[in-house]
Structure formats: structure tokens, C-alpha cells
Amino acid sequence: MISSLQVKDLSLSFHSKDKTTVIFDQLSAEFKAGELTAIVGPSGAGKSTLLRVISGFQRPQNGTVQIRPSDGVSGPSREIRKGECGFIFQDFGVVPRMTALETVCSGALGRLHWSCGLLGLYPRAIQEHAKSILNDLGLKGKEASRVDIHLSGGEKQRTAIGRTLMQEPSILLADEPIANLDHAAAINVMDILQSVVLSRGLIGLVVLHDLEIARQYASRIMVLKEGRLTEAHLERKKYNLVIVGGGVGAISTLHHVTRPLTEAAFPGFDRQSPFKIALVERNLDHIGGGTAFSLAGGKGLFNNPYRLLHERLREWIWTRRESISSLLAETDGFSAWLDANKPVLESAGSEEDLAEVYFPRILGGLWLRNMAAESLDQGAAEHRHGSVSVDLFEGEVDLVEKGGSGRFNVAPVNGLTGMAGQNRWSLFNFELGPFIRGAWQDLQLEADQVVVANGETERTAQAGMVSLPWELRDDVLRRLKKGAECVRVISLGTGSIFLESLWELQTVLRDGQKVQMVGLSSTGQVPMRGELSRHYCNSRYQLKHFNQILSASLSPALRLQNLLNWLVEEYEAAEAEGYSRYDVWTTVLESAVLNEFVESLDPHHRTDYDLYCKPKLRELTRFTNPALVDLCAELQAAGRVSLRSGGVKSVLFGDEIHLGVVSDGREISLSADVLIGSLPKHLLSVKATGHTPRLSGVAPAKNQKVVVDASYQSVDTPNLFVIGARSSRHNSCRETQFGAAFRSGEEVATSILTGLSAPEAGGAEIAH
Amino acid sequence: MKPFSGLLVFSCVLIPLAAVVSGAVFDLRMSDGSVDFFRQWWPPDTTHLGVAVEESAKTVAIAYLGTIFSAWLAVPLGLVMANPFGLRPWLPLAIRSSITALRTIPELVLALVFIVLCGLGAMPAILTLCVHNLAVMTKLFSEKFEACDERPSEAILITGSNVFVTHLFVKVRQLEPILLSDYFYRLEVGIRTSLLLGVVGGGGVGQLLVNHFKSFQYRLVVVDVAVICVLIVVLEVAGICIRRAVR
């Protein structure tokens, strides 16, 4: 086995008539076995040429490529290198008209008699081996398919990888192996390449143009620029612990349970580093129900064994929350627990079948990782239920497809699993994506400012502004310490987690201080509300329904029903406590959510909806404000408003309209639809008093401008802020529609959103 | 430049000129006995149909034997001529110049030489076709090999496989339908050539036709011509079928 590959003083330049192009200028580097090195660089830098030089296709003008100590100064001859370099091409390099099986078999040609290739006849042993390789690569049943016409790009590339596996090289060179593939296929191929290189201890060099992919998969990254190869340093955040777990529910529960415990348990706990929770899981296949269902597109599946398992898991963790540190440290207890719960899984058929159904997107990554582990120590056949643990390497992020928030946010976060490798923890999922990206500080909150959020995760990710709930919590804490009477938080998209984290604030509250929170969970689109005082915390109250409502495993109709049950209960409680207006806010908020639900129902569920939900809905109407409903209808009829989550619903609160513009005093004109549509953008608090909302009579024609007199200077809404992020759509809306008028406003704050209740004091009255 | 304009100009100027130069303009008249001449062709005399079919089978056999050996030889020769191995250039160059030289010799001349050497019959026709087709197919194949995608060969070469064999089987694998179609074209040309070679004694239906013609048995000639037509069509269809099967 070759342990290192040395490139020394490589020089190569191409001469044309009038100029000389230097490709390599005294390029030297060393690559070690078991390392996957990504080579990145501008196009034309010679990345591919470097691989061709190493593989012997191209001869350098100077310098050596040394793969054995015995290689002479002139470098290895073609013969020496032959068979020792596997090469994966961007355009797959499969021989047209060959079958997949033949293609894989042809990898063995280096050690077979030449007539085998010529006649296309391979020994039976080779054919069997090729079949098993194809099987491992997920190409079972494709053996006889023609590579050029019957296989997709990803399958072609996997076949080509299969050929390389058959070749059993010591060096694996891959020249933009994923450039011609779509994202899913690319991830799949990179997964395979990585596991091949790492598990077989090959010298892996992969030319990539996607730095994100490189960060995710490579052990190290080298940049080829101006003829030299330099090491790129992967900047990785330090984390206290690794988050592992299935689904938001588990994590949020864990978060609030474990934080104090973890701080105590880990002396080196670094408050500045993001907080992570580890949930030890021994088998990648057991993924929490919530995640499973968001992976499966949230299709209404009942009695999902994974879901049941997940529920039990949470329960299990909950009962052991006192000893969470030992839970983190040892896997045995958990294994025992899993064993005890095996029947749940077994009752549902084979795991593989289930995985096909529930985790279609995972298979490529995780399943193959398992495969790699299996091929490492063949004979450990019980790897499915057995104790196979998968090494995770720095920079490796598993399973971020299709998760609620994880999809857009976890993927870019590298280094998250930095410590997983040494601990041999299996990582199966984390959905805490939005909270990892720590851009909270970018918002530069000042006390008593209003920050707006829009709860849609996708846009959140695009806008790149996501908040860390615990940082937010610290912020709230700061405000409370400064003596704020009431801190209000509207958290769209990150609701559940923040709500959970609120609990811990209780101990610092003085008499009379309050924290109010309204949120919408990004995953479940679940509304939630919490209120916290020294003596009272009603986020518990909300949590009572949390599981039911969040449970993505329920059918949409059932979710809706739960939602409505919860709302009615909430409203009644709120009414009893003397709240009125912010319930209406919730109603409006919910009407959007409900509409979405109802629209998404298939006919079967629609019947459920008619049977169970409609009466509830009628029950709800008694909480709504007729004037508001009229306005909504009017605006909708005029095509101004589309009630969908994230936008307009945040406009109307009770019998007030709070519209947002932050103005430096200049007059601005807005069309009603733009104004409403982009509300979460700019702060204004035009407070229409009384029961006739300011805009109710306007219903302007499309693009007609409505002049809003924004003659106030700032909005004094004490301690109200919202976490989440702005949407890029709204950003562009601002730029095109609002123009310069808002530029200065932006510095002041971001936007509006109010409505917990009318501020007891200090609400801005705007002169019209 | 509009499409075809060059071609149009080229044709308009050169057609009259060529007509005059070739003397065709002055020959635009039928001989007086032409009608009588054609009357002698009808009705066809089918008594010799069996012989004509037999002879055309012979023609096909001649054409096949005259192309198939060349085709097998032309594959490696064409590959060496295309030189994907980075050999020293003298070998490809030698092959190229010799096949070019061979191609310059008209088939008729070759046939006359071989008739002198081997006597009348199929043998000289086969040898003629072999020599000529070796030259033509080597050139055709080597052009295909040159234009062929190198990547698959590289991908197999990296496994450590034998260089010549790899290039050979990968490229042949890749180009099989194209090579076959080239071959069938040459086979068709071979049949036509062997018809002509019949004139100088190369055997087959060509020779039969010439014999009938020269002995004024025009009714038999009609049958010969019909058989030849059918033969060509059958061959074309067979070629299409085989190529479709190989695709």
C-alpha cells in the first residue's frame, strides 16, 4: 500500500505562438493516504492538468511525481503508475455501448490477460465481484443496462466509481466528479467517494469547483493558483457539543432540559460558542419521527414506527434529564433502550423497506456510510442493529436534506461535527439549523427597538439572517436587567425553540416584570404563545399541545383539528384573563395558516376537515373582530392581499393596523399592496385608532399610491422585538418600491410587527 | 453569402463549359436505329433467370470476400494510422503513404494485372477488391478513430490495461455501428465494382451481363439488370437491419 504521494517541483507551461502559459511553477505538495484532498482554484488554473500529470496522462516538463520511495528522480514511468491511480472523470469516462457490469469488470483489466478486454469476457469471480460492487453502489438490477443510454448521470458516475473500486487503486483522482450532476446525485457521489477514500485509506484527490462541497467532504482543501498549490485553511467554529437528534421537538426539549446541566457537567463549557446537544444514537437508521416526516414530505402517515420510537425516545430522555451528562457519556443505556424498543420497529417490516418509504433522501448518504463501515470489517453482518458506529470527520455534515429548518441552514454550517470523529458518535440529524448561523449580532439590536421577522425558513436562509435563540434570550435578559417592564418577542420561524428557552428566564424576573412571546414554529407552522412572569409561566400551557400540534406525522386534518382545539382553548383562557386584542392577532395569523392547511388537504382529508374542523372554526369566529374580517375580505377581493404565512397576516392586529415604515421625516408614498405586502420590512407604526382601520376605505386600484403620512420620527414600542429574518423577497421589494426613502430608516430598525396587546404605555400615536 | 450561392455560381458557369469541353453537346442526338434497338429488349427472356441469380450470388460472394478480409485488417491498421498511442510518427506515416499509393491504382488496372496472374474468374476480382478496399477502409476507419472520444480509452488505460488492446477494443466498441456502416457502404461499392470487373472477366453476374450484351441477347440482359437491381435493394435492406441490430 502506498502511504503518500509526493509532487515535487512540478513545472509545466504551454507555449503558443505569441505567449507562454505557465500551468505549474515549481509546484510541490504531499498527499497522504486516508485523506481526501479537495483541489480548488480558478478555472484554467491547471487543476485537471495536475491530476493528469499525477496519473501519467501528461508529462511535466520538470519535476517528479513520487509514489514510492524507490521512484527515481524522473518520477514513475507509466507502467509503475498504471493500475495504482483510479481516475474519476467529469464526463464519467464510461465506454459507450458497454453494460454496467462490463464497465465495472473492466476495472480489473490491469491484472487480467489482455484478451479479456478484447473479447469482453471476464472470469466468473470478477463478474461476481462486479455485481456486488454494483449492488453496494445502489445499482442492483442495472447490470445489463447500457451505460451510455440507460443510465442517468449519477448512475454513470457511480458505475465509473465501481470500475475504480474494482481496480483497487492506491490513489483516487477525481476530476470534477460532480460537475455534470444534479445536487442530489452530486451529494450521493461525493458521499461514496469520501467513504471510499476514508475507509480504504486511499490517497484521494478531488478537483472541485464548489467550495461548499469541498468544505463538506474534504479532509483538506488546497488551492491551485498561479501555478502553486497552497493549503486553504478551513475555518471551523468551535462548538461545545455536537447536536445530534431527531427533530425539533426532541432538540427543543433537550435544549431547555440540558443547558444548565451541561454547563455544570462540562467544566470547559464555552458560553461564547454555540450550544450543542448530543444525543447518542448507535444506529443511523433510527431517526426521529419529525425528521422522518419532514423528509417524507410530511405526508400523512399514521402509526409510523419511527415516530413512535421518537416519542418514546423523548420520553426516555425526559425521565433521565437529571443525569443528562451520563447519558451523553455512555451509549450502553441507550442501546439497551433501543433494544427494548425494537419491537416497535420490527412490527413495521424491514427497516430497509421503511427507509425506502420514510427516508428516500437519506439513503444515498447514510445507507452508504453504513455500507462503507460494513465493507471495512466484513463479517460484522449485524450492522443494521449491531454496534456499527460511523466515524464522522471534521467538516462532515450528514443528512440535511429536506429537514424543516435544517435543509437550508445546516448544510452551509461546517465543522459542526468537528468532534464527532474522535468520539465515534453517530450523527443522525440535527434540525437546529437556524440557530447555528449566529447572525443575531448582525442585527445590532439596540434596546427598545423593533426588529421584524418573517418566519419562512427558506427566505430566512436566503436573507442570511438567522438568530440564535439563546443569544436572543441573553438579549432579553439584558433588557430585563435594565429594568424593562415587559419584553415582548415575536418569533416567527424559530418559535418553538425560543419559547423553550424562555423558561430559564423565569428565575431572573422581578415582581411585575413580564416576558411575552408569540411565535410560529418554522417546522410545524405551529403557533405558540408564552407568557412569563415571576410566578407564572404559561408556555407550559402551550407546551401541553406542542407535541400534538407539531407532530408532523399526523394527517393535515388532524393537525388542523389539534390546532383549532388549541386555539379555542387558548382564546378562552385568554379571554378569561382579560386579553382581547392579541387573540385577534392570532386569529388573523391563524386564518392564514388555516387557509394553507385547508388548501393543502386532499379530498380524503377534506372530508375530515368538514366533519371535525368546520364546527371548530365556527366556534372560533366569535373571537374575531368583524371590522377586521371585513377589511381582510375587502383587501383580498381587491387582490391586494394574499393570506399566506409570513406576510400580510402580521399586518392586522385587533382593531389597529400597524403598518411599518421607518422614516426620517420625509413624506413617502406607498401603494397599499406594497405597503402591506412588505410590512415586515419597515417600521412605522401608523396607528389607526377606533374601529375604522385607516386603509379600510381605500382599497386602491393596483399600483395606485396611497400616501401615508409618516411624520413621526421613531416608534416607541417598548421592548418589543421579533426574531427571525427578513425575506429576500421583501428586500427586493423594498429596494424597488421604496427607494431611498427607507435607506435611513433601515439603520434605525427593521420593521414592524406588533400586536401582543396595545402597549400599556408609550405607544406611538401617529398624526394623520 | 446566401446559402447555395457559391454552388449555384459554380454550377451555372461550369455546366455549359463542361458540356462543351466533353463534347456532349454535339452528341445530343439518338442513333436512327435506337427504337429498333430497344424493341429487341422486350419481352424479357426469363429462361436464364436461375443462372442470373446464381451468378449474382457469386457476385455477392466476390464482393464479400473482397471486403471482409480488408475490413479486419483495416481496423488495426487504421488504429495505428490514427496513432492514439503516441508512437513515433514513421509507422503511421508509412501506413498512410502506402495505402494512399494503393488507392491511386485504378481497380481496373489491378484487375487486369490479377487476371494475368490468376486467370479469368472470381479470384482476380476478389484480390482486386481486397487490395483496393484495404486501402480505402484503412483510411475511413482511421479517420473515425481519430475523431473518436479519447476519454473512455483513458478511463480503461488507467486501470493498467494493455495500451494497444485497450485502444483497440474500446474504440471498436464505441464505433461499432459506424464501422459497420462504413463496411456496408464498401460492400455495396464492392458489388458494383465486381459487376464492372465482370466486364474484364472477373466473373459473376457482371460477366454474365456483358456476355449477353455482347452476344446481342438483350432479352436476357433485361433480366440480368433486374436481378442486379433487386440484389442492390436486398443488400441495402440487409445492411439497415444489421446496423440497427448492432446499434
PDB file of C-alpha atoms in Angstrom, chain A residues 536-738:
ATOM      1  CA  TYR A 536     -46.283  32.203  36.244  1.00  0.00           C
ATOM      2  CA  CYS A 537     -45.187  30.628  33.034  1.00  0.00           C
ATOM      3  CA  ASN A 538     -47.799  29.748  30.547  1.00  0.00           C
ATOM      4  CA  SER A 539     -45.547  28.452  27.903  1.00  0.00           C
ATOM      5  CA  ARG A 540     -46.067  25.246  29.780  1.00  0.00           C
ATOM      6  CA  TYR A 541     -49.604  25.630  28.896  1.00  0.00           C
ATOM      7  CA  GLN A 542     -48.735  25.891  25.297  1.00  0.00           C
ATOM      8  CA  LEU A 543     -46.386  23.006  25.541  1.00  0.00           C
ATOM      9  CA  LYS A 544     -49.234  20.818  26.548  1.00  0.00           C
ATOM     10  CA  HIS A 545     -50.348  20.851  22.957  1.00  0.00           C
ATOM     11  CA  PHE A 546     -46.987  21.189  21.494  1.00  0.00           C
ATOM     12  CA  ASN A 547     -46.466  17.571  20.707  1.00  0.00           C
ATOM     13  CA  GLN A 548     -49.838  17.094  19.195  1.00  0.00           C
ATOM     14  CA  ILE A 549     -49.707  20.113  17.067  1.00  0.00           C
ATOM     15  CA  LEU A 550     -46.172  19.841  15.971  1.00  0.00           C
ATOM     16  CA  SER A 551     -46.468  16.226  15.214  1.00  0.00           C
ATOM     17  CA  ALA A 552     -45.912  16.188  11.546  1.00  0.00           C
ATOM     18  CA  SER A 553     -46.837  12.575  11.477  1.00  0.00           C
ATOM     19  CA  LEU A 554     -50.456  13.414  11.854  1.00  0.00           C
ATOM     20  CA  SER A 555     -52.598  13.908   8.858  1.00  0.00           C
ATOM     21  CA  PRO A 556     -53.137  17.513   7.885  1.00  0.00           C
ATOM     22  CA  ALA A 557     -56.710  17.276   9.047  1.00  0.00           C
ATOM     23  CA  LEU A 558     -55.695  16.029  12.431  1.00  0.00           C
ATOM     24  CA  ARG A 559     -53.089  18.678  12.741  1.00  0.00           C
ATOM     25  CA  LEU A 560     -55.660  21.218  11.893  1.00  0.00           C
ATOM     26  CA  GLN A 561     -58.035  19.813  14.398  1.00  0.00           C
ATOM     27  CA  ASN A 562     -55.393  19.946  17.084  1.00  0.00           C
ATOM     28  CA  LEU A 563     -54.563  23.421  16.100  1.00  0.00           C
ATOM     29  CA  LEU A 564     -58.126  24.520  16.386  1.00  0.00           C
ATOM     30  CA  ASN A 565     -58.599  22.784  19.681  1.00  0.00           C
ATOM     31  CA  TRP A 566     -55.609  24.551  20.929  1.00  0.00           C
ATOM     32  CA  LEU A 567     -56.739  27.887  19.647  1.00  0.00           C
ATOM     33  CA  VAL A 568     -60.146  27.636  21.198  1.00  0.00           C
ATOM     34  CA  GLU A 569     -58.652  26.648  24.487  1.00  0.00           C
ATOM     35  CA  GLU A 570     -56.115  29.396  24.256  1.00  0.00           C
ATOM     36  CA  TYR A 571     -58.641  32.005  23.426  1.00  0.00           C
ATOM     37  CA  GLU A 572     -60.944  31.048  26.174  1.00  0.00           C
ATOM     38  CA  ALA A 573     -58.121  31.192  28.621  1.00  0.00           C
ATOM     39  CA  ALA A 574     -57.005  34.493  27.256  1.00  0.00           C
ATOM     40  CA  GLU A 575     -60.490  35.881  27.428  1.00  0.00           C
ATOM     41  CA  ALA A 576     -60.790  34.802  30.987  1.00  0.00           C
ATOM     42  CA  GLU A 577     -57.621  36.655  31.743  1.00  0.00           C
ATOM     43  CA  GLY A 578     -58.879  39.790  30.092  1.00  0.00           C
ATOM     44  CA  TYR A 579     -56.902  39.751  26.923  1.00  0.00           C
ATOM     45  CA  SER A 580     -58.756  40.525  23.819  1.00  0.00           C
ATOM     46  CA  ARG A 581     -56.811  42.068  21.050  1.00  0.00           C
ATOM     47  CA  TYR A 582     -53.927  39.857  20.638  1.00  0.00           C
ATOM     48  CA  ASP A 583     -56.159  36.952  20.368  1.00  0.00           C
ATOM     49  CA  VAL A 584     -57.481  38.546  17.294  1.00  0.00           C
ATOM     50  CA  TRP A 585     -53.973  38.889  16.084  1.00  0.00           C
ATOM     51  CA  THR A 586     -53.601  35.216  16.469  1.00  0.00           C
ATOM     52  CA  THR A 587     -56.826  34.689  14.660  1.00  0.00           C
ATOM     53  CA  VAL A 588     -55.609  36.538  11.686  1.00  0.00           C
ATOM     54  CA  LEU A 589     -52.333  34.789  11.882  1.00  0.00           C
ATOM     55  CA  GLU A 590     -54.073  31.528  12.067  1.00  0.00           C
ATOM     56  CA  SER A 591     -56.516  32.210   9.338  1.00  0.00           C
ATOM     57  CA  ALA A 592     -53.541  32.281   7.046  1.00  0.00           C
ATOM     58  CA  VAL A 593     -52.220  29.065   8.432  1.00  0.00           C
ATOM     59  CA  LEU A 594     -55.625  27.508   8.299  1.00  0.00           C
ATOM     60  CA  ASN A 595     -56.127  28.539   4.753  1.00  0.00           C
ATOM     61  CA  GLU A 596     -52.907  26.902   3.867  1.00  0.00           C
ATOM     62  CA  PHE A 597     -53.904  23.788   5.628  1.00  0.00           C
ATOM     63  CA  VAL A 598     -57.257  23.617   4.009  1.00  0.00           C
ATOM     64  CA  GLU A 599     -55.840  24.294   0.604  1.00  0.00           C
ATOM     65  CA  SER A 600     -53.335  21.549   1.008  1.00  0.00           C
ATOM     66  CA  LEU A 601     -55.863  18.954   2.004  1.00  0.00           C
ATOM     67  CA  ASP A 602     -56.553  16.204  -0.398  1.00  0.00           C
ATOM     68  CA  PRO A 603     -60.207  15.199  -0.877  1.00  0.00           C
ATOM     69  CA  HIS A 604     -59.977  12.437   1.644  1.00  0.00           C
ATOM     70  CA  HIS A 605     -58.780  14.746   4.335  1.00  0.00           C
ATOM     71  CA  ARG A 606     -61.140  17.389   3.200  1.00  0.00           C
ATOM     72  CA  THR A 607     -63.957  15.207   4.461  1.00  0.00           C
ATOM     73  CA  ASP A 608     -62.286  15.019   7.814  1.00  0.00           C
ATOM     74  CA  TYR A 609     -61.975  18.704   7.740  1.00  0.00           C
ATOM     75  CA  ASP A 610     -65.639  19.245   7.004  1.00  0.00           C
ATOM     76  CA  LEU A 611     -66.666  16.830   9.697  1.00  0.00           C
ATOM     77  CA  TYR A 612     -64.444  17.837  12.529  1.00  0.00           C
ATOM     78  CA  CYS A 613     -62.901  21.136  11.819  1.00  0.00           C
ATOM     79  CA  LYS A 614     -65.595  23.314  10.451  1.00  0.00           C
ATOM     80  CA  PRO A 615     -67.619  23.409  13.653  1.00  0.00           C
ATOM     81  CA  LYS A 616     -64.475  24.356  15.497  1.00  0.00           C
ATOM     82  CA  LEU A 617     -63.803  27.027  13.019  1.00  0.00           C
ATOM     83  CA  ARG A 618     -67.221  28.480  13.527  1.00  0.00           C
ATOM     84  CA  GLU A 619     -66.580  28.413  17.215  1.00  0.00           C
ATOM     85  CA  LEU A 620     -63.515  30.443  16.580  1.00  0.00           C
ATOM     86  CA  THR A 621     -65.289  33.195  14.771  1.00  0.00           C
ATOM     87  CA  ARG A 622     -66.670  34.601  17.949  1.00  0.00           C
ATOM     88  CA  PHE A 623     -63.205  35.728  18.813  1.00  0.00           C
ATOM     89  CA  THR A 624     -62.664  37.651  15.674  1.00  0.00           C
ATOM     90  CA  ASN A 625     -63.143  41.269  15.061  1.00  0.00           C
ATOM     91  CA  PRO A 626     -65.821  41.846  12.412  1.00  0.00           C
ATOM     92  CA  ALA A 627     -64.256  45.036  11.188  1.00  0.00           C
ATOM     93  CA  LEU A 628     -61.009  43.281  10.681  1.00  0.00           C
ATOM     94  CA  VAL A 629     -62.596  40.425   8.845  1.00  0.00           C
ATOM     95  CA  ASP A 630     -64.305  42.918   6.572  1.00  0.00           C
ATOM     96  CA  LEU A 631     -61.081  44.641   5.859  1.00  0.00           C
ATOM     97  CA  CYS A 632     -59.385  41.405   5.103  1.00  0.00           C
ATOM     98  CA  ALA A 633     -62.147  40.414   2.766  1.00  0.00           C
ATOM     99  CA  GLU A 634     -62.062  43.757   1.080  1.00  0.00           C
ATOM    100  CA  LEU A 635     -58.363  43.709   0.592  1.00  0.00           C
ATOM    101  CA  GLN A 636     -58.498  40.181  -0.617  1.00  0.00           C
ATOM    102  CA  ALA A 637     -61.224  40.981  -3.058  1.00  0.00           C
ATOM    103  CA  ALA A 638     -59.176  43.829  -4.384  1.00  0.00           C
ATOM    104  CA  GLY A 639     -56.353  41.427  -4.921  1.00  0.00           C
ATOM    105  CA  ARG A 640     -54.179  43.298  -2.512  1.00  0.00           C
ATOM    106  CA  VAL A 641     -53.692  40.623  -0.022  1.00  0.00           C
ATOM    107  CA  SER A 642     -52.887  37.071  -0.216  1.00  0.00           C
ATOM    108  CA  LEU A 643     -53.239  35.369   3.048  1.00  0.00           C
ATOM    109  CA  ARG A 644     -50.334  33.147   3.320  1.00  0.00           C
ATOM    110  CA  SER A 645     -47.923  32.573   6.049  1.00  0.00           C
ATOM    111  CA  GLY A 646     -45.230  35.066   6.521  1.00  0.00           C
ATOM    112  CA  GLY A 647     -46.663  38.203   5.068  1.00  0.00           C
ATOM    113  CA  VAL A 648     -49.751  40.149   5.430  1.00  0.00           C
ATOM    114  CA  LYS A 649     -51.162  38.391   8.389  1.00  0.00           C
ATOM    115  CA  SER A 650     -48.751  40.205  10.533  1.00  0.00           C
ATOM    116  CA  VAL A 651     -50.243  43.464   9.494  1.00  0.00           C
ATOM    117  CA  LEU A 652     -53.513  43.496  11.141  1.00  0.00           C
ATOM    118  CA  PHE A 653     -53.837  43.311  14.810  1.00  0.00           C
ATOM    119  CA  GLY A 654     -57.078  43.679  16.527  1.00  0.00           C
ATOM    120  CA  ASP A 655     -58.748  46.843  15.604  1.00  0.00           C
ATOM    121  CA  GLU A 656     -55.489  48.530  14.950  1.00  0.00           C
ATOM    122  CA  ILE A 657     -53.431  48.498  11.913  1.00  0.00           C
ATOM    123  CA  HIS A 658     -49.792  48.726  12.468  1.00  0.00           C
ATOM    124  CA  LEU A 659     -48.028  49.439   9.309  1.00  0.00           C
ATOM    125  CA  GLY A 660     -44.378  49.718   9.117  1.00  0.00           C
ATOM    126  CA  VAL A 661     -42.290  52.447   7.775  1.00  0.00           C
ATOM    127  CA  VAL A 662     -39.275  53.869   9.373  1.00  0.00           C
ATOM    128  CA  SER A 663     -38.980  57.339   8.126  1.00  0.00           C
ATOM    129  CA  ASP A 664     -36.564  60.099   8.632  1.00  0.00           C
ATOM    130  CA  GLY A 665     -39.428  62.510   8.342  1.00  0.00           C
ATOM    131  CA  ARG A 666     -39.716  62.663   4.615  1.00  0.00           C
ATOM    132  CA  GLU A 667     -43.016  62.017   3.063  1.00  0.00           C
ATOM    133  CA  ILE A 668     -43.351  58.720   1.396  1.00  0.00           C
ATOM    134  CA  SER A 669     -45.942  57.221  -0.767  1.00  0.00           C
ATOM    135  CA  LEU A 670     -46.806  53.602  -0.862  1.00  0.00           C
ATOM    136  CA  SER A 671     -49.293  51.594  -2.686  1.00  0.00           C
ATOM    137  CA  ALA A 672     -51.436  49.614  -0.379  1.00  0.00           C
ATOM    138  CA  ASP A 673     -50.394  46.256  -1.683  1.00  0.00           C
ATOM    139  CA  VAL A 674     -46.756  47.084  -1.474  1.00  0.00           C
ATOM    140  CA  LEU A 675     -47.185  48.510   1.910  1.00  0.00           C
ATOM    141  CA  ILE A 676     -48.994  45.547   3.205  1.00  0.00           C
ATOM    142  CA  GLY A 677     -47.009  43.006   1.349  1.00  0.00           C
ATOM    143  CA  SER A 678     -43.766  44.327   2.597  1.00  0.00           C
ATOM    144  CA  LEU A 679     -44.760  45.103   6.057  1.00  0.00           C
ATOM    145  CA  PRO A 680     -42.281  43.080   7.897  1.00  0.00           C
ATOM    146  CA  LYS A 681     -39.723  45.344   6.400  1.00  0.00           C
ATOM    147  CA  HIS A 682     -40.025  48.782   7.675  1.00  0.00           C
ATOM    148  CA  LEU A 683     -41.082  50.187  10.772  1.00  0.00           C
ATOM    149  CA  LEU A 684     -43.824  52.522  11.006  1.00  0.00           C
ATOM    150  CA  SER A 685     -46.484  52.484  13.414  1.00  0.00           C
ATOM    151  CA  VAL A 686     -49.361  54.200  11.888  1.00  0.00           C
ATOM    152  CA  LYS A 687     -51.828  53.552  14.493  1.00  0.00           C
ATOM    153  CA  ALA A 688     -55.331  53.797  13.294  1.00  0.00           C
ATOM    154  CA  THR A 689     -57.477  54.303  16.259  1.00  0.00           C
ATOM    155  CA  GLY A 690     -61.040  53.288  16.613  1.00  0.00           C
ATOM    156  CA  HIS A 691     -62.744  50.593  14.723  1.00  0.00           C
ATOM    157  CA  THR A 692     -62.323  52.019  11.283  1.00  0.00           C
ATOM    158  CA  PRO A 693     -58.945  50.987  10.079  1.00  0.00           C
ATOM    159  CA  ARG A 694     -57.075  53.585   8.150  1.00  0.00           C
ATOM    160  CA  LEU A 695     -56.993  51.651   4.948  1.00  0.00           C
ATOM    161  CA  SER A 696     -60.380  50.126   5.055  1.00  0.00           C
ATOM    162  CA  GLY A 697     -61.977  52.668   2.837  1.00  0.00           C
ATOM    163  CA  VAL A 698     -59.139  52.873   0.416  1.00  0.00           C
ATOM    164  CA  ALA A 699     -58.918  49.575  -1.405  1.00  0.00           C
ATOM    165  CA  PRO A 700     -56.797  51.208  -4.046  1.00  0.00           C
ATOM    166  CA  ALA A 701     -56.561  50.000  -7.560  1.00  0.00           C
ATOM    167  CA  LYS A 702     -53.492  48.125  -8.388  1.00  0.00           C
ATOM    168  CA  ASN A 703     -50.360  50.202  -8.269  1.00  0.00           C
ATOM    169  CA  GLN A 704     -52.274  53.202  -7.118  1.00  0.00           C
ATOM    170  CA  LYS A 705     -50.341  55.004  -4.498  1.00  0.00           C
ATOM    171  CA  VAL A 706     -51.644  55.623  -1.093  1.00  0.00           C
ATOM    172  CA  VAL A 707     -49.961  58.366   0.726  1.00  0.00           C
ATOM    173  CA  VAL A 708     -49.231  57.608   4.261  1.00  0.00           C
ATOM    174  CA  ASP A 709     -48.242  60.466   6.366  1.00  0.00           C
ATOM    175  CA  ALA A 710     -45.311  59.224   8.284  1.00  0.00           C
ATOM    176  CA  SER A 711     -44.402  62.284  10.118  1.00  0.00           C
ATOM    177  CA  TYR A 712     -43.199  60.640  13.230  1.00  0.00           C
ATOM    178  CA  GLN A 713     -39.554  60.191  13.920  1.00  0.00           C
ATOM    179  CA  SER A 714     -39.349  56.891  15.586  1.00  0.00           C
ATOM    180  CA  VAL A 715     -41.522  54.332  17.040  1.00  0.00           C
ATOM    181  CA  ASP A 716     -41.604  53.875  20.656  1.00  0.00           C
ATOM    182  CA  THR A 717     -42.761  50.402  21.230  1.00  0.00           C
ATOM    183  CA  PRO A 718     -41.105  49.391  24.376  1.00  0.00           C
ATOM    184  CA  ASN A 719     -39.177  46.224  24.352  1.00  0.00           C
ATOM    185  CA  LEU A 720     -40.959  44.644  21.547  1.00  0.00           C
ATOM    186  CA  PHE A 721     -38.967  42.756  19.089  1.00  0.00           C
ATOM    187  CA  VAL A 722     -39.200  39.882  16.834  1.00  0.00           C
ATOM    188  CA  ILE A 723     -36.687  37.367  15.897  1.00  0.00           C
ATOM    189  CA  GLY A 724     -36.361  35.638  12.661  1.00  0.00           C
ATOM    190  CA  ALA A 725     -35.259  37.069   9.441  1.00  0.00           C
ATOM    191  CA  ARG A 726     -36.160  39.287   6.655  1.00  0.00           C
ATOM    192  CA  SER A 727     -37.030  37.712   3.446  1.00  0.00           C
ATOM    193  CA  SER A 728     -35.062  38.451   0.386  1.00  0.00           C
ATOM    194  CA  ARG A 729     -38.268  38.944  -1.479  1.00  0.00           C
ATOM    195  CA  HIS A 730     -39.080  41.748   0.778  1.00  0.00           C
ATOM    196  CA  ASN A 731     -35.654  43.116   0.426  1.00  0.00           C
ATOM    197  CA  SER A 732     -36.043  43.445  -3.253  1.00  0.00           C
ATOM    198  CA  CYS A 733     -39.466  44.828  -2.777  1.00  0.00           C
ATOM    199  CA  ARG A 734     -38.044  47.492  -0.597  1.00  0.00           C
ATOM    200  CA  GLU A 735     -35.366  48.431  -2.999  1.00  0.00           C
ATOM    201  CA  THR A 736     -37.588  48.726  -5.989  1.00  0.00           C
ATOM    202  CA  GLN A 737     -40.653  50.173  -4.438  1.00  0.00           C
ATOM    203  CA  PHE A 738     -39.490  52.183  -1.549  1.00  0.00           C
TER     204      PHE A 738
END
